[in-house]
Short mmCIF file of C-alpha atoms in Angstrom, two decimals:
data_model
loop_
_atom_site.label_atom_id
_atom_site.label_comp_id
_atom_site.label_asym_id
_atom_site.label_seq_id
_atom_site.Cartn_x
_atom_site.Cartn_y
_atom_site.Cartn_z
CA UNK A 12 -9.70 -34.90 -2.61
CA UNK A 13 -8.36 -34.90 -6.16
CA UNK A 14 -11.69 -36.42 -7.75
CA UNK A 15 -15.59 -36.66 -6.66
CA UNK A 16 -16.25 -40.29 -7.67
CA UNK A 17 -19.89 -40.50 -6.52
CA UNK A 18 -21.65 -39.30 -8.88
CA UNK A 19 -25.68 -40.55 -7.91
CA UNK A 20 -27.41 -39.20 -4.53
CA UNK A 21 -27.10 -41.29 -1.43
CA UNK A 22 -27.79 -41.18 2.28
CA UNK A 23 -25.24 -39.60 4.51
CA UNK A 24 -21.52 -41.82 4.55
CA UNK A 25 -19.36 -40.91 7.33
CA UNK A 26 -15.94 -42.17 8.08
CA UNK A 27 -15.08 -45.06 9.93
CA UNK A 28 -18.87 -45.75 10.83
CA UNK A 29 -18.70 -49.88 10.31
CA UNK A 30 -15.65 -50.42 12.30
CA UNK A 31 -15.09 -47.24 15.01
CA UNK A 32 -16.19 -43.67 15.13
CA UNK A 33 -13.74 -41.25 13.96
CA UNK A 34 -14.21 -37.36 15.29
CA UNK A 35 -11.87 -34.37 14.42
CA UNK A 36 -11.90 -30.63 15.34
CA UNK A 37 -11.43 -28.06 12.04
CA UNK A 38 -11.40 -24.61 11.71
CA UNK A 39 -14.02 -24.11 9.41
CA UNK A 40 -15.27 -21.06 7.56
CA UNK A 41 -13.29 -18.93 10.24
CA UNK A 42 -15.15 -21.08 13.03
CA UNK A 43 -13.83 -24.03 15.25
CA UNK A 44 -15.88 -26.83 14.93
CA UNK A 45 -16.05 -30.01 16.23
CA UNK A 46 -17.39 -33.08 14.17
CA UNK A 47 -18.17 -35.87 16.49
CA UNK A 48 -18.66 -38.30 13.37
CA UNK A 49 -16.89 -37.16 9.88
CA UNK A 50 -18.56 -37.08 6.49
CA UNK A 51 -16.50 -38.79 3.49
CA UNK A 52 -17.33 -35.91 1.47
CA UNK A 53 -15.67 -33.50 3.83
CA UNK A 54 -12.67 -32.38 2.05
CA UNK A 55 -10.25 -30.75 4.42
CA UNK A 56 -6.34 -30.15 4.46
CA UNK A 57 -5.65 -28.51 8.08
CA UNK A 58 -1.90 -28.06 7.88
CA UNK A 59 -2.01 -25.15 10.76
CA UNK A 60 0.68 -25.18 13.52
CA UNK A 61 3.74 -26.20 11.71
CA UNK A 62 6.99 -25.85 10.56
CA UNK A 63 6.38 -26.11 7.41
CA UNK A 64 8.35 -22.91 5.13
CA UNK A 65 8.94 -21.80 1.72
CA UNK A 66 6.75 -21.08 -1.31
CA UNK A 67 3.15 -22.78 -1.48
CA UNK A 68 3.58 -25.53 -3.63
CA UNK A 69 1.60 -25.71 -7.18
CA UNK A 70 1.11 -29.35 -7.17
CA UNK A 71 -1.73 -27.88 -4.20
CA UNK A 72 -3.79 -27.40 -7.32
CA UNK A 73 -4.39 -30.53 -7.98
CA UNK A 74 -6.99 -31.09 -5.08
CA UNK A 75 -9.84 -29.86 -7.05
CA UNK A 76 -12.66 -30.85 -4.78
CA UNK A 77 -10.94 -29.07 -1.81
CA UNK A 78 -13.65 -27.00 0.63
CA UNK A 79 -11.77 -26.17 3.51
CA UNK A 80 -7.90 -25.23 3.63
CA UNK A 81 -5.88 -23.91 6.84
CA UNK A 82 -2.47 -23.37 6.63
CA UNK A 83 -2.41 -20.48 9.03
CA UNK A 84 0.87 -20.76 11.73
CA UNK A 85 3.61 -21.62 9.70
CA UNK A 86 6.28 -20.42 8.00
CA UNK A 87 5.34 -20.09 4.66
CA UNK A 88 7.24 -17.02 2.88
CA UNK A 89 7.06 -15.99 -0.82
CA UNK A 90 3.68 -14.29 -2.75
CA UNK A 91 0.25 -16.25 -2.77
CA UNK A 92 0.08 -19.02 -4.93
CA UNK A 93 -1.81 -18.59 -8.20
CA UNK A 94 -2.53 -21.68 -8.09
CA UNK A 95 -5.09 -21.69 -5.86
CA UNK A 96 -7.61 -19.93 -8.33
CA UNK A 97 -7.91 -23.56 -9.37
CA UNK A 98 -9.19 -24.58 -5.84
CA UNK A 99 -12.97 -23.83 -7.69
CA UNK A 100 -14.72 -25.45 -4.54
CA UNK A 101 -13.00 -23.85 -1.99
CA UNK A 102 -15.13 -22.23 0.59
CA UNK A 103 -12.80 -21.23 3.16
CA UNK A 104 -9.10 -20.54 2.89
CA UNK A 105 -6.79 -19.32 6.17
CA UNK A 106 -3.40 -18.33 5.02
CA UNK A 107 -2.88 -16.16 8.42
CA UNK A 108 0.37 -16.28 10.67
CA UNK A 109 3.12 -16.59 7.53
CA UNK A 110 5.45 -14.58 6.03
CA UNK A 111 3.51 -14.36 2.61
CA UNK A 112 4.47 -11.07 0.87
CA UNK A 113 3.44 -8.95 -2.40
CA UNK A 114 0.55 -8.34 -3.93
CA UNK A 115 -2.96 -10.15 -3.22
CA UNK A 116 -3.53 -12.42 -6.50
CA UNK A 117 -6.73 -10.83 -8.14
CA UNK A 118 -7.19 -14.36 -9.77
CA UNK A 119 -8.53 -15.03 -6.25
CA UNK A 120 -11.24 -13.16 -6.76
CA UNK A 121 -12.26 -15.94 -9.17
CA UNK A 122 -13.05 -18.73 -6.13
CA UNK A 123 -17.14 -17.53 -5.78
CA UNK A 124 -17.90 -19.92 -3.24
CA UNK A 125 -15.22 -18.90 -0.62
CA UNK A 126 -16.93 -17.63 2.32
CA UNK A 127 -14.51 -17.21 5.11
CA UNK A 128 -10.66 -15.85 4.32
CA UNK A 129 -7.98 -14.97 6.84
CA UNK A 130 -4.82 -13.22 4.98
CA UNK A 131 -3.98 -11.58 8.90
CA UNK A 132 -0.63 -11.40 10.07
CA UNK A 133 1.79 -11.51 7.06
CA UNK A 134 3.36 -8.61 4.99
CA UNK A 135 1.04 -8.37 2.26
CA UNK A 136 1.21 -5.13 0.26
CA UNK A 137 -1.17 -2.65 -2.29
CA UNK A 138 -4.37 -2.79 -2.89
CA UNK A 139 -7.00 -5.24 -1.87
CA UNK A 140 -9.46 -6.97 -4.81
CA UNK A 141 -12.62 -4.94 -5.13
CA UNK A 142 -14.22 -8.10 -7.20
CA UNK A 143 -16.72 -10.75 -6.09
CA UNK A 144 -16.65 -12.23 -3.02
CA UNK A 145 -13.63 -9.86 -1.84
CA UNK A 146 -16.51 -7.36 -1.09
CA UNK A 147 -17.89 -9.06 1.54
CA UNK A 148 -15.18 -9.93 3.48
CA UNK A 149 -14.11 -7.32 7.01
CA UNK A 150 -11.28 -5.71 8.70
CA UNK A 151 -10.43 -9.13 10.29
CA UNK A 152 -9.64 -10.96 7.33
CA UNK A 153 -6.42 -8.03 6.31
CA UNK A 154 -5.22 -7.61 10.32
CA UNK A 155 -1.55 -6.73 10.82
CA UNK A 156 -0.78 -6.15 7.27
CA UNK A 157 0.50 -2.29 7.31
CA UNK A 158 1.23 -1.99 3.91
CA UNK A 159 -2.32 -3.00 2.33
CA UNK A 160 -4.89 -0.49 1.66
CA UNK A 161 -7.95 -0.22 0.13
CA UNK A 162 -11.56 -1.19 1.27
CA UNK A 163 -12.55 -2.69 3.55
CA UNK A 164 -9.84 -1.07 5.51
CA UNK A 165 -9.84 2.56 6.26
CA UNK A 166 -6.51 3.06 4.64
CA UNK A 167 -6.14 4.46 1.39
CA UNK A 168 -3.90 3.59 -1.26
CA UNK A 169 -2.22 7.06 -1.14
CA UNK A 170 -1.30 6.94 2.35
CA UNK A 171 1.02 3.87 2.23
CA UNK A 172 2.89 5.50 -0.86
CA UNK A 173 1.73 3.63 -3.41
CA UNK A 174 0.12 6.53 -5.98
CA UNK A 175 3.19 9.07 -4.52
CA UNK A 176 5.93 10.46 -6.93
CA UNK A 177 9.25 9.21 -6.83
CA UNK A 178 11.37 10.71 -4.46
CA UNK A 179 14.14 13.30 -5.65
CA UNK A 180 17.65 11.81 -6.48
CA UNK A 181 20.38 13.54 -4.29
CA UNK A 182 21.76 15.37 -7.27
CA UNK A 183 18.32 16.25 -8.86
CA UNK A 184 17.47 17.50 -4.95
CA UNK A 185 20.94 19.58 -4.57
CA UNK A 186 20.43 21.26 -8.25
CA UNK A 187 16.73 22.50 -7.80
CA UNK A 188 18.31 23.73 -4.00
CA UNK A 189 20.81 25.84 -5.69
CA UNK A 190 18.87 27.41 -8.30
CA UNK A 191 15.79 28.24 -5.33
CA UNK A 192 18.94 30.08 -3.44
CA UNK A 193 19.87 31.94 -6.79
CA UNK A 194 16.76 33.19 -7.56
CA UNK A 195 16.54 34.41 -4.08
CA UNK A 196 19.92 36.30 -4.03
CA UNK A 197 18.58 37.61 -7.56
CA UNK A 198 15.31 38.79 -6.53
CA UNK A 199 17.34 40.06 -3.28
CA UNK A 200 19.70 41.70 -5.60
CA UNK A 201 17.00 43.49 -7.85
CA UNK A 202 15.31 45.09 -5.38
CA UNK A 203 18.21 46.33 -3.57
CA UNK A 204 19.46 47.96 -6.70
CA UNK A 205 16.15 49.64 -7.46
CA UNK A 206 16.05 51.09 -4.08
CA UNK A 207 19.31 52.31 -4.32
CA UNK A 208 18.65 53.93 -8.22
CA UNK A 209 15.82 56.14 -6.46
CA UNK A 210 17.89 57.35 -3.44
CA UNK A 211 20.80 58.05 -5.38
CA UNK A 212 18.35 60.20 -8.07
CA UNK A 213 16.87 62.12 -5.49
CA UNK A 214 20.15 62.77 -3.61
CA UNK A 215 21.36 64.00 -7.01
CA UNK A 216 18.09 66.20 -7.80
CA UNK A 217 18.09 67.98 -4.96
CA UNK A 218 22.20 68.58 -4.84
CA UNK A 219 21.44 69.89 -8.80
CA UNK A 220 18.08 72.41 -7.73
CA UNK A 221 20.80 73.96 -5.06
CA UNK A 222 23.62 74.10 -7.60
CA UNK A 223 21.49 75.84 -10.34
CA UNK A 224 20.30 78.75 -7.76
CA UNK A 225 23.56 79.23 -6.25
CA UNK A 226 24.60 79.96 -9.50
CA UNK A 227 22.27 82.09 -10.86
CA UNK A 228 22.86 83.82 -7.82
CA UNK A 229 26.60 84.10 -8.91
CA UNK A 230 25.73 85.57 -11.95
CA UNK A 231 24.51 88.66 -10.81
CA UNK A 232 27.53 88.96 -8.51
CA UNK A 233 30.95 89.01 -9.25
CA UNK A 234 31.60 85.05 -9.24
CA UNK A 235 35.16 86.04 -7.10
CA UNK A 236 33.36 87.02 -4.83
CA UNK A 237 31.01 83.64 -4.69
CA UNK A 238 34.15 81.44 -4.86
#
């Protein structure tokens, strides 16, 4: 798997074919298949159904000629590995079942021939490549990953909090709280106090028109007489 060695065209080589038949079954492309006779230029790693945990190794890189790779059901924790933008051959890649978190490597986007990619089932975040082959893959390849977003799912960026403003600190929160109340006991205050201005102006008008005539009244009397 590390180099391609044959370098002419020849007839179809499969495995084991002088001395027994071998066969293997190999989730391929996203499909189960079962060879019945294996070509020697079938490069497969099908590490699915572990134990296996911890970070995807970089020395993985190094298997240049690599078509098919299934590491789905294990325990594998950590972000993607960049290094499999150097898998250049690979065609289909199933990293479902893990623990793999962050962001989805954009480099991926890099790997044109991949055809088949499960990412399902881990807790994979933000947004999802919009490059290359990324555009043709469905729903089913991004399943059980609430925190992506972005096509082809139907959940936007936005709505997982990625594009939101930062929350308000406690203190921040408690400040802009207080001065909302003050302005409302101000506004509260204002009003109450122009109200009042007008009553107690008309009151006063009115007690001053009555004082005025009772007085010119007076005059013409004698003012004992009006006390």
């Amino acid at each position: 798997m590390m180099q391609i060695t044959n370098g002419d065209k020849a007839t179809l080589v499969y495995i084991g074919e002088d001395y027994y038949q071998d066969f293997v079954t190999i989730v391929n492309k996203g499909i189960e298949m079962f060879y019945q006779k294996v070509l020697t230029i079938l490069t497969c790693l099908d590490l699915s159904n572990n134990s296996f945990h911890g970070r995807i190794p970089e020395e993985i890189q190094m298997l240049r000629s690599l078509r098919v790779m299934n590491l789905s059901n294990n325990g594998f924790s950590g972000e993607i590995s960049l290094a499999l933008q150097n898998l250049k051959d690979l065609e289909s890649l199933d990293l479902s079942r893990n623990q793999l978190s962050g962001k989805i490597p954009p480099q991926l986007s890099s790997l044109t021939f991949l055809e088949a990619l499960n990412l399902s089932y881990n807790q994979l975040e933000g947004s999802i490549p919009q490059s290359n082959q990324f555009m043709t893959f469905t729903n089913d390849s991004y399943r059980r990953n609430p925190k992506l977003c972005g096509l082809p799912l139907s959940r936007k960026c936005n709505e997982v909090g990625l594009r939101m403003p930062p929350p308000l600190g406690e203190d921040e929160d408690s400040w802009l709280y207080a001065m909302s109340t003050w302005k409302i006991a101000l506004i509260g205050y204002a009003n109450g106090l122009v109200v009042g201005l007008c009553i107690g102006y008309t009151v006063l008008n009115e007690l001053g028109n009555k004082w005025v005539e009772k007085f010119k009244k007076c005059g013409k009397r004698n003012r004992r007489r009006c006390r």
